[in-house]
Coordinates of C-alpha atoms and ligand atoms in Angstrom, one line a residue:
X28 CA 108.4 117.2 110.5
X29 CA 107.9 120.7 109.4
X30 CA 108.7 121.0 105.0
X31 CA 110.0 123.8 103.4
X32 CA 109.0 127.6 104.1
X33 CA 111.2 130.0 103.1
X34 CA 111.1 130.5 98.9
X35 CA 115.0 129.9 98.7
X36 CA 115.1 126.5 99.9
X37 CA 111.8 125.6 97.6
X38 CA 114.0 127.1 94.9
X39 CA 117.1 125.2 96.0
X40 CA 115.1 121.3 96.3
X41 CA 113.8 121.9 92.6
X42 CA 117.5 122.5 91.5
X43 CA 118.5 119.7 93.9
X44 CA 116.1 116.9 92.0
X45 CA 118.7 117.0 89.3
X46 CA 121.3 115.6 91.7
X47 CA 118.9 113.1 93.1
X48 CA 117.9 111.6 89.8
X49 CA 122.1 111.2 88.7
X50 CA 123.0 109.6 92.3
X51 CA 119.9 107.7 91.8
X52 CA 121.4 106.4 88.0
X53 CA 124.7 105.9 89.8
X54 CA 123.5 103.1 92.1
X55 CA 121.3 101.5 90.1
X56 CA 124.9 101.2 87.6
X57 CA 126.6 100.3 90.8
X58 CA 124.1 97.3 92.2
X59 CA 124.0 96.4 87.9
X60 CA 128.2 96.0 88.1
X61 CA 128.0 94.2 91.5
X62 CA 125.7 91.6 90.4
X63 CA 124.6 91.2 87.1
X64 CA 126.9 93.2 84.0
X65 CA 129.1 91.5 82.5
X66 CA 132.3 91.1 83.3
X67 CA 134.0 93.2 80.2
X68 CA 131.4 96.1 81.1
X69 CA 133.7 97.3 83.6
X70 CA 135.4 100.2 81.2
X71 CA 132.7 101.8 79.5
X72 CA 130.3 101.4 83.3
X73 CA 133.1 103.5 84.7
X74 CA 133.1 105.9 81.7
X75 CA 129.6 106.7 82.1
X76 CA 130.0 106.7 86.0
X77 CA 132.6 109.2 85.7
X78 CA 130.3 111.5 83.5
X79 CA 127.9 111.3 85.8
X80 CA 130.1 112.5 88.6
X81 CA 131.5 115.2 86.7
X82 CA 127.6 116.0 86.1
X83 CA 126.6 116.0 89.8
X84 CA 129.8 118.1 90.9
X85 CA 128.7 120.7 87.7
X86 CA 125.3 121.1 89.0
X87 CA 126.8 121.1 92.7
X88 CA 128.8 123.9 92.8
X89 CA 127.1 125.7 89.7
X90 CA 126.8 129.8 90.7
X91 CA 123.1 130.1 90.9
X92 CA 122.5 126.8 93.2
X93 CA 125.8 127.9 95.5
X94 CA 124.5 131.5 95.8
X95 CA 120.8 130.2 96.8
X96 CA 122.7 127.7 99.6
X97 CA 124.5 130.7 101.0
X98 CA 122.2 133.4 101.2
X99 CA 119.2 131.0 102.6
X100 CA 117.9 131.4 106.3
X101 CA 116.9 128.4 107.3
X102 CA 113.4 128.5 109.3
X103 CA 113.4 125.2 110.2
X104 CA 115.3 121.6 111.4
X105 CA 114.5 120.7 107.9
X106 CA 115.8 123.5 106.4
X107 CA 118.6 123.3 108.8
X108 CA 119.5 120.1 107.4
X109 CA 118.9 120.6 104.2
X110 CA 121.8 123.8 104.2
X111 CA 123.8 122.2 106.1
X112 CA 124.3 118.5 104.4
X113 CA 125.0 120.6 100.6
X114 CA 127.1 123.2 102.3
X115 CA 129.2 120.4 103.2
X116 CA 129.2 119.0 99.9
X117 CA 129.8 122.1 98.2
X118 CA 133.0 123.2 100.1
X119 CA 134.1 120.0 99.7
X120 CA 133.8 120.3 95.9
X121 CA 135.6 123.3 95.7
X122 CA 138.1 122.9 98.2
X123 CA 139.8 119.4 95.6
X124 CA 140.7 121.0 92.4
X125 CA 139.9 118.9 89.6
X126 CA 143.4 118.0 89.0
X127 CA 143.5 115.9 92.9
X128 CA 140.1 114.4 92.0
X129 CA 141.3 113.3 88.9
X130 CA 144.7 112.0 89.9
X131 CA 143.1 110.6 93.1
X132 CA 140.8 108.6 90.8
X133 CA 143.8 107.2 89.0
X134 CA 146.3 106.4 91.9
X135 CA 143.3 104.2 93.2
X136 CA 142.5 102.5 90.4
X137 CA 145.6 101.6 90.0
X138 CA 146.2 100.4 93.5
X139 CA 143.0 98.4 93.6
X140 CA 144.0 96.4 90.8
X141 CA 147.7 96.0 92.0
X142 CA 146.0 95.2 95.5
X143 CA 144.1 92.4 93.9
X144 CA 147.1 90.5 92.6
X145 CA 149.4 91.6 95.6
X146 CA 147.1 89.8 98.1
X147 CA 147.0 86.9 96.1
X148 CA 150.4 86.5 96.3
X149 CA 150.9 88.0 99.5
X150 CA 153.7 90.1 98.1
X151 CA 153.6 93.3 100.5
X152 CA 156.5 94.9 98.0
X153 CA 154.4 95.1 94.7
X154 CA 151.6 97.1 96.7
X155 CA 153.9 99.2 99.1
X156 CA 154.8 102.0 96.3
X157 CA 151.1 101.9 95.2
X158 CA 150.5 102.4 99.3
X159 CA 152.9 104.9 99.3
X160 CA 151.0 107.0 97.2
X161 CA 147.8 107.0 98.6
X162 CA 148.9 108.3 101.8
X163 CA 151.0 110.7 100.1
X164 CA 147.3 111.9 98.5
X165 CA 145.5 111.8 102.0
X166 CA 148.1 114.1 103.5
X167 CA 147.4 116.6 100.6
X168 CA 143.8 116.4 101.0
X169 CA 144.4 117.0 104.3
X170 CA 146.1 119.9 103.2
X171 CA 143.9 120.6 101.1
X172 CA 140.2 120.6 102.8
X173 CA 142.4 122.4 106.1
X174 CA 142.5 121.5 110.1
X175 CA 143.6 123.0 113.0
X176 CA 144.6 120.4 115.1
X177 CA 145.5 117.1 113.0
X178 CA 146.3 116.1 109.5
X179 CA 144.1 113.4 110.5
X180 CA 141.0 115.2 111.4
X181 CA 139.4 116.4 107.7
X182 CA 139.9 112.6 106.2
X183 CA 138.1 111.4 109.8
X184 CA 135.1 114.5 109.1
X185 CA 135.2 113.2 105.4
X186 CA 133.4 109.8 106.5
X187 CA 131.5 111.2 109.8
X188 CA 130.7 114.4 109.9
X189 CA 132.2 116.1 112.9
X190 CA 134.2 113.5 114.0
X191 CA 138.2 114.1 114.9
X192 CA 141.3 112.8 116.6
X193 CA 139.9 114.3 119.6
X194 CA 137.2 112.2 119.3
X195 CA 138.7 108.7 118.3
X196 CA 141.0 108.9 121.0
X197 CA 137.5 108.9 123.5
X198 CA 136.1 106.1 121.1
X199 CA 139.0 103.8 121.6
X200 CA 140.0 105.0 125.0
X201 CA 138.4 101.1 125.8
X202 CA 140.8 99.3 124.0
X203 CA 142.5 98.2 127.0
X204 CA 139.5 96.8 128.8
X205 CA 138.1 95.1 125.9
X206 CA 141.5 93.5 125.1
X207 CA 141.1 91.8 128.4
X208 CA 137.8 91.2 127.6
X209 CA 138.4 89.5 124.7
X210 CA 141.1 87.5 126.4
X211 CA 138.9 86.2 128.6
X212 CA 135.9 85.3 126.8
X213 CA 137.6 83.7 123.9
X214 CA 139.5 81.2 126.7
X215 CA 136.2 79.5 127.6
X216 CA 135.4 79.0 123.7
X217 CA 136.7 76.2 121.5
X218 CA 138.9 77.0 118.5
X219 CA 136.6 75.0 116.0
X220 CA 132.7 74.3 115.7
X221 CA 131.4 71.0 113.6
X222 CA 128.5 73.4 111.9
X223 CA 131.5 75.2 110.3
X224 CA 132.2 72.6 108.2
X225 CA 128.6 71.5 107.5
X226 CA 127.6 72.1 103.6
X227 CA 124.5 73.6 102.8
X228 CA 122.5 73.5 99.5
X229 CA 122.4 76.9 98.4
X230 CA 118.9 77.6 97.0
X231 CA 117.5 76.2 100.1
X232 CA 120.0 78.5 102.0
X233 CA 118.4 81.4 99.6
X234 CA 114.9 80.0 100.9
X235 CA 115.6 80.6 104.4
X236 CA 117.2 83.9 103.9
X237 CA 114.0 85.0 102.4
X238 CA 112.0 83.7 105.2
X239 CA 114.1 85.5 107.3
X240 CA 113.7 89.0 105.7
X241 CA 109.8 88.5 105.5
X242 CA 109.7 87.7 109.2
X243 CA 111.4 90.8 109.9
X244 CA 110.1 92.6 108.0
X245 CA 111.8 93.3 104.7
X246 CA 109.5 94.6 102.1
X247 CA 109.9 92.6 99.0
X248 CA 107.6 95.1 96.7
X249 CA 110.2 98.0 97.6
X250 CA 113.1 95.8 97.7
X251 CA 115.3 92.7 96.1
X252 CA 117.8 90.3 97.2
X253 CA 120.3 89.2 94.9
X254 CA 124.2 87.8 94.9
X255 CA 127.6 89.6 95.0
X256 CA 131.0 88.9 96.3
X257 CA 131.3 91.5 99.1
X258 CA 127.4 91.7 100.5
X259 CA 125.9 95.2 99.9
X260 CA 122.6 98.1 100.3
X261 CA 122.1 99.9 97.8
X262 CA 119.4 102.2 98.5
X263 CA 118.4 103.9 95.7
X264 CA 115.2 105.8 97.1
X265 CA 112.8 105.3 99.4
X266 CA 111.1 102.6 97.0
X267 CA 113.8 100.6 95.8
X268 CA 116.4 99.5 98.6
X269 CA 118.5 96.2 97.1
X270 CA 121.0 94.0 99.2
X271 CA 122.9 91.5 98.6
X272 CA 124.4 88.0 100.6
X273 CA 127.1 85.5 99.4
X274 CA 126.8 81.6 99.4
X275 CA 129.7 79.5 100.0
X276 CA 128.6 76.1 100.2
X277 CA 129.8 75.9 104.2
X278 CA 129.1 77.9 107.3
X279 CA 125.6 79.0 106.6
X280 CA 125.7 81.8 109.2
X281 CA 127.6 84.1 107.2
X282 CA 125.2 83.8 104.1
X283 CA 122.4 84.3 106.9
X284 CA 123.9 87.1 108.8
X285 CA 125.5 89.1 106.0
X286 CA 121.6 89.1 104.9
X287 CA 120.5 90.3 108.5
X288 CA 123.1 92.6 108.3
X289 CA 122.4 94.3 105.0
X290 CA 118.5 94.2 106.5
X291 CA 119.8 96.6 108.8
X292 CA 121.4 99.0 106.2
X293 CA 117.9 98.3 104.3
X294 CA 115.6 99.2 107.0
X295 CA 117.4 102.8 107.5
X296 CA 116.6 103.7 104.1
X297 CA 113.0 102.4 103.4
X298 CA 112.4 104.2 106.9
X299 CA 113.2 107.6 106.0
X300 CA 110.4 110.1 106.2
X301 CA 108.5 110.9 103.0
X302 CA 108.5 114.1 103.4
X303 CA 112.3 113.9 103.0
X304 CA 112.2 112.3 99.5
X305 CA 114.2 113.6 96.5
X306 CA 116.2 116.1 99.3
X307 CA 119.5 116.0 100.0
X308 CA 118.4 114.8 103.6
X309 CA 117.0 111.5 102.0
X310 CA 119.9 109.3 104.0
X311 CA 121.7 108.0 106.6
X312 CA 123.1 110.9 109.2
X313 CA 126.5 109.1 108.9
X314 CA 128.0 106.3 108.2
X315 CA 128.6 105.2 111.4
X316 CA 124.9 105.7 111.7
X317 CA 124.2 103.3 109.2
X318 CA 126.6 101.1 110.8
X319 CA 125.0 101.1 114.0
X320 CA 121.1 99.8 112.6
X321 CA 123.2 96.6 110.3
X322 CA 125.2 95.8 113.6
X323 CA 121.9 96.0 115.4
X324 CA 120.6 93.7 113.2
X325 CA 123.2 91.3 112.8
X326 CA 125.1 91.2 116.1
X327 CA 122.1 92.1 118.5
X328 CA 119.2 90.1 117.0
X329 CA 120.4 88.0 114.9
X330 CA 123.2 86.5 117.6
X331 CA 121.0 86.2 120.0
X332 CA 119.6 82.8 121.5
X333 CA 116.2 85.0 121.4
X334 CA 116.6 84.8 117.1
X335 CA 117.6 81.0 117.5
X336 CA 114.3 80.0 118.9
X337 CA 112.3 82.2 116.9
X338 CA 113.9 80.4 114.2
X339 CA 114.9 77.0 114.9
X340 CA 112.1 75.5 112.8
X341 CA 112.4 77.3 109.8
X342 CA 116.5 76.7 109.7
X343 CA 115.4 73.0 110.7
X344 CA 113.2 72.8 107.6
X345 CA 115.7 74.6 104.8
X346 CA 119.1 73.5 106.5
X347 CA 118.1 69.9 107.3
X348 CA 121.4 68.8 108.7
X349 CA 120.6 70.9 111.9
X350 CA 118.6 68.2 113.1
X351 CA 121.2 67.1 114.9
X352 CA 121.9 70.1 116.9
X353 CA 120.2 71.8 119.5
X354 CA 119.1 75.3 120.0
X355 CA 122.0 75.6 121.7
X356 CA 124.5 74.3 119.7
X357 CA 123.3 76.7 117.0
X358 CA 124.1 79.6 119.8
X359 CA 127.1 78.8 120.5
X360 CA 128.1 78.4 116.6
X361 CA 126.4 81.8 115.9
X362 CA 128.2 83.6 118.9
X363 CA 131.8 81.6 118.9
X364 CA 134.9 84.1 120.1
X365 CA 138.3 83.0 119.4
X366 CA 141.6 85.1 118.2
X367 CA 141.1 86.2 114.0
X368 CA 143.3 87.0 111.9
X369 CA 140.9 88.4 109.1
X370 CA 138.6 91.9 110.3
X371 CA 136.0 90.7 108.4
X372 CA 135.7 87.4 110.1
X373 CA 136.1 88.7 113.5
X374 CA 133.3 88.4 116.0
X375 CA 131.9 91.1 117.9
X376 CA 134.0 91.1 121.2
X377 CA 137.4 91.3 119.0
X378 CA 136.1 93.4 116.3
X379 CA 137.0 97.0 118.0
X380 CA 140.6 95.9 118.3
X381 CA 140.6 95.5 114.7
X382 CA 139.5 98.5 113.6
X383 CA 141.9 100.3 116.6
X384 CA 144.8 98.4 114.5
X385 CA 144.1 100.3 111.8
X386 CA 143.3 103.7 113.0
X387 CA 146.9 103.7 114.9
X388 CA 148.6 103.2 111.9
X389 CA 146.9 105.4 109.9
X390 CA 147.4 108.3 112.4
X391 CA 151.1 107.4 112.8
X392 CA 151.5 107.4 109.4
X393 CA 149.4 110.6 109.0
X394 CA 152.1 111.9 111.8
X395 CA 155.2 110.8 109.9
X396 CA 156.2 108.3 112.8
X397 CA 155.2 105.6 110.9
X398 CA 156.6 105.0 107.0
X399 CA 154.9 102.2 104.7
X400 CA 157.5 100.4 104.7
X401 CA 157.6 99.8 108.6
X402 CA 153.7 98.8 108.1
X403 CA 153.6 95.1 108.0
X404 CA 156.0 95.2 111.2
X405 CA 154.2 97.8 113.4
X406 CA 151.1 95.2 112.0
X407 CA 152.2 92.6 113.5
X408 CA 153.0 94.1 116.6
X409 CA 149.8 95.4 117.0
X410 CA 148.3 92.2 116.1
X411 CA 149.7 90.7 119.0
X412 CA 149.4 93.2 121.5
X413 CA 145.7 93.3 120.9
X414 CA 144.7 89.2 119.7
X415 CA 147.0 87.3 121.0
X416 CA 148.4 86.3 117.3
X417 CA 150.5 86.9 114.5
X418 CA 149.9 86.4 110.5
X419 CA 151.8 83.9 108.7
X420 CA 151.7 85.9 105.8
X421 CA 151.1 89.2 104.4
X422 CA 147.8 88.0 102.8
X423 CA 146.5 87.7 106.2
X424 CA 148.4 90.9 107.5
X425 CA 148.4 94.1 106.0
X426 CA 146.6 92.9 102.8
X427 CA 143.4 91.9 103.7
X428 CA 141.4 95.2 103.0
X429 CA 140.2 96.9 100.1
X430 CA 139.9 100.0 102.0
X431 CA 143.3 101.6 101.7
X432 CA 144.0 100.2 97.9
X433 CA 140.5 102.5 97.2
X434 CA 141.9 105.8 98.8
X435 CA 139.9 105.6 101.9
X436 CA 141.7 106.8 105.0
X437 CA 139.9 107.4 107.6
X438 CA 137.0 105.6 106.8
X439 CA 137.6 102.3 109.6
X440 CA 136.9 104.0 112.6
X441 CA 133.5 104.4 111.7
X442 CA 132.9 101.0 112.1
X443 CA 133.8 101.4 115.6
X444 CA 131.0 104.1 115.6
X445 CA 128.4 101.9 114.5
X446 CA 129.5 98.9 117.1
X447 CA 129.3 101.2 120.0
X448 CA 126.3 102.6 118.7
X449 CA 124.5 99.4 118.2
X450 CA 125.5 98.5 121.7
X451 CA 123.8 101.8 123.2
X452 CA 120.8 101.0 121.0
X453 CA 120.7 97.1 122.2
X454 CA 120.5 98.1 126.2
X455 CA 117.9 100.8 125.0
X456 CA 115.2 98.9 123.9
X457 CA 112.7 97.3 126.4
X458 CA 112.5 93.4 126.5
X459 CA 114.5 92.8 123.1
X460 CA 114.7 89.1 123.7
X461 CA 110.9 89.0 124.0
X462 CA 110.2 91.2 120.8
X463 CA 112.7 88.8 118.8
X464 CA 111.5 85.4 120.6
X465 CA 107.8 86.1 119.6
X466 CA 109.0 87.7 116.0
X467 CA 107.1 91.1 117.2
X468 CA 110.0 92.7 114.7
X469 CA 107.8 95.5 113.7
X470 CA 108.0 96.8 117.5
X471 CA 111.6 96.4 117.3
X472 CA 111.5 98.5 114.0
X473 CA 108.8 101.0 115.0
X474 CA 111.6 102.3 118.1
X475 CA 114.1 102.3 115.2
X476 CA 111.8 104.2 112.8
X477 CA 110.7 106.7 115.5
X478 CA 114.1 107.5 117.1
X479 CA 116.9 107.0 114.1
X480 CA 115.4 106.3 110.5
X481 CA 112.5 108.9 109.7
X482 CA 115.1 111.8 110.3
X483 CA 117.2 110.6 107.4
X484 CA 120.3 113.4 107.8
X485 CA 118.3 116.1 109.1
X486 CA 120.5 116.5 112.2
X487 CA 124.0 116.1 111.9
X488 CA 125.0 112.3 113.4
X489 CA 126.5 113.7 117.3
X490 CA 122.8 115.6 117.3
X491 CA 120.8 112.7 116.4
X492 CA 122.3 110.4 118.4
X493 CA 121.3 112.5 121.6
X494 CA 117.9 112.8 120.7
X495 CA 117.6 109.3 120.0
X496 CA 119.1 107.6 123.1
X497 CA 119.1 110.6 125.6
X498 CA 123.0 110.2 125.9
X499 CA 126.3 111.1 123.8
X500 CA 127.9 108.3 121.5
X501 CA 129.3 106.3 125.2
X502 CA 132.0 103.4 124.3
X503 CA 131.9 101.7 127.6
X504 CA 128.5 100.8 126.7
X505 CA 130.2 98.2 124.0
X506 CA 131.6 97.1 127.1
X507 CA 129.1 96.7 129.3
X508 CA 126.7 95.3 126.3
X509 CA 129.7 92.6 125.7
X510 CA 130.0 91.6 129.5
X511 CA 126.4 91.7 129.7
X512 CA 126.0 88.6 126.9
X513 CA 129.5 86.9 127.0
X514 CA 130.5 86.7 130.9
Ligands
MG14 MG1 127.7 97.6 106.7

């Protein structure tokens, strides 16, 4: 990859080190108040994170940095990038006054908090006005940031750049066939699985997670695993990459693939290209990007009868209890389809439907054919349209994310993104099952490195993803990827 040429964009990455070095403070205070602060840190942690912000946004949009951004010719794909990524940033800095960011800020706090207790007592009424109010704040950032087509498209471009309306309409234009799909496949499976219910003892399970990482080759000098509620990457350069798994004492495969999964997020950032470091093109072209290299390792690999036999021994020897099960049995546990409730436990032939639940109502609320008070309703509806079922309560409903108590509208569909993606990468490679049978990871990862990780956000995600598979983001690809492994 060519570096910098031109004397304005050297001039711009030296002002730009200051940005890196405050985002790089603000997730290693993030990863510290996901595992280890204590819990009455929480006030002055978000104090100090706030100051930061404010600093980051200051040095942003400061005169001198915003007049070198604008009058640079870029020479270069790097320099490309480079312009392009804070040009986004920028405009999207000045387009929020403070005043939104600020009251944004405080309307989700708020929620969040009323969220928490809400859910636990699956009391849709004592959220609703908080709900209310967040969607009354996306349609003014709509408003704000400007579209031509739909309210909904800036709030989609906010969390993947480039993408619209236009655009998730093509992404879930599938929905039907995978409905079916769905229907089919999770017939043929049983509702319940005995290694669900089998208890694990969790430092052994912590043992075999690590075994698991080295094996695939997670670099322990450049990276750490440690314990949160809600599993988590945080990379915080190209050094320094931490994730994080859960234990419950039951149903070791989501302890194992929640590691697998954040392995994937991990990967993407230890494999950016050097010469990218302290740039603002040090990261993931998108989130859906990101998705896509998790999935891969999660869904692809990791629930794959290929992964079971490269690992039966090791699981055998930390997880003694599956001595009693074949390497089958352990398949069919990992890869079990059967009608969810809960997003988040869905597997991967229902998990589109899920996200297209949620990206419906958002538009039609976005539209103003859908109030939130008709939400739980048009919920269930959609529920069982798509899954065959309906929630008892609202705690399995329309409460179950954090997403929308946080602000973030438009942010699920690119979790569809990263599924289809991962599905395009998965019939890509050349004998997967091989690689991952005989635990040749690092040719796995060397394809990964070459075609998606070294480029960090050089080219904007719809670009990379040509030059990386040969072929647009294609969603019956999840299909034919699905049919491939489950029929
Ligand atoms: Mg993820």
């Amino acid at each position: 990859m060519e570096l910098a040429e031109s004397l304005e964009v050297k001039e711009i990455l030296r002002r730009y080190r200051e940005v890196w070095a405050l985002e790089h403070a603000l997730s290693l205070m993030t990863w510290d108040m996901e595992t280890y602060m204590p819990e009455a840190g929480f006030r002055e942690r978000g104090e100090a994170r706030a100051v930061l912000r404010r600093m980051i946004q200051r040095t942003l949009t400061s005169q001198e940095l915003k007049s070198l951004v604008w009058r640079a010719e870029p020479r270069n794909d790097f320099e490309r990038g480079v312009i392009r990524v804070l040009r986004r940033e920028i405009e999207r800095l000045e387009k929020l006054p403070s005043e939104f960011v600020e009251e944004e800020a405080k309307v989700a706090t708020e929620a969040y908090s009323v969220w928490v207790k809400a859910r636990e007592k699956s009391d849709y009424k004592l959220f609703s006005p908080h709900l209310g109010k967040v969607f009354e704040l996306a349609k003014r950032k709509a408003e704000l940031l400007g579209y031509e087509k739909h309210p909904y498209d800036p709030l989609l471009d906010w969390f993947e750049e480039g993408f619209s309306v236009a655009d998730c309409e093509k992404l879930f234009s599938i929905i039907g066939e995978l409905s079916e799909l769905f229907r089919k496949v999770s017939e043929r499976h049983p509702r319940e699985h005995p290694l669900e219910k089998e208890e694990y003892d969790k430092q052994r399970m912590r043992e075999l997670n690590m075994r698991v990482l080295e094996a695939v080759g997670f670099d322990f000098k450049r990276g750490r695993l440690d314990t949160s509620p809600h599993p988590v990457t945080f990379g915080l350069g190209l050094d320094d990459v931490r994730i994080t798994t859960r234990y419950h004492e039951r149903d070791f495969r989501r302890s194992l693939f929640a590691v697998l999964h954040e392995f994937g997020h991990a990967a993407y950032d230890m494999n950016i290209d050097r010469v990218l470091w302290l740039t603002p093109v040090q990261r993931g072209a998108s989130l859906g990007t990101h998705e896509s290299q998790s999935l891969f390792w999660e869904n692809v690999v990791g629930r794959s009868i290929a992964f079971v036999e490269a690992f039966y021994r090791d699981m055998i020897e930390y997880l003694p209890f599956l001595r009693s099960y074949s390497i089958e049995d352990i398949y069919t546990y990992f890869t079990l389809v059967r009608p969810e409730l809960i997003r988040v436990e869905a597997d991967e032939v229902q998990y589109v439907l899920h996200v297209y639940l949620r990206y419906r109502i958002e538009k039609e609320i976005l539209e103003e054919k859908l109030s939130v008070s008709e939400l739980p309703q048009a919920w269930e509806e959609l529920m069982e349209e798509l899954i065959g079922v309906k929630p008892k309560s609202h705690r399995e409903g329309v409460l179950q994310d954090v997403h929308w108590s946080q602000g973030y509208v438009g942010y699920f569909p690119t979790y569809a993104i990263g599924r289809v993606l991962a599905a395009q990468i998965a019939l890509s490679v050349k004998d997967l099952d091989e690689k991952v049978r005989e635990r040749r990871f690092s040719e796995v990862m060397s394809y990964l490195r070459e075609r998606v990780h070294r480029w960090g956000a050089v080219y904007p995600p719809r670009e990379l993803v040509k030059l990386a598979l040969g072929e647009e983001l294609k969603p019956p690809r999840l299909l034919e990827y699905l049919r491939l492994k489950y029929l």
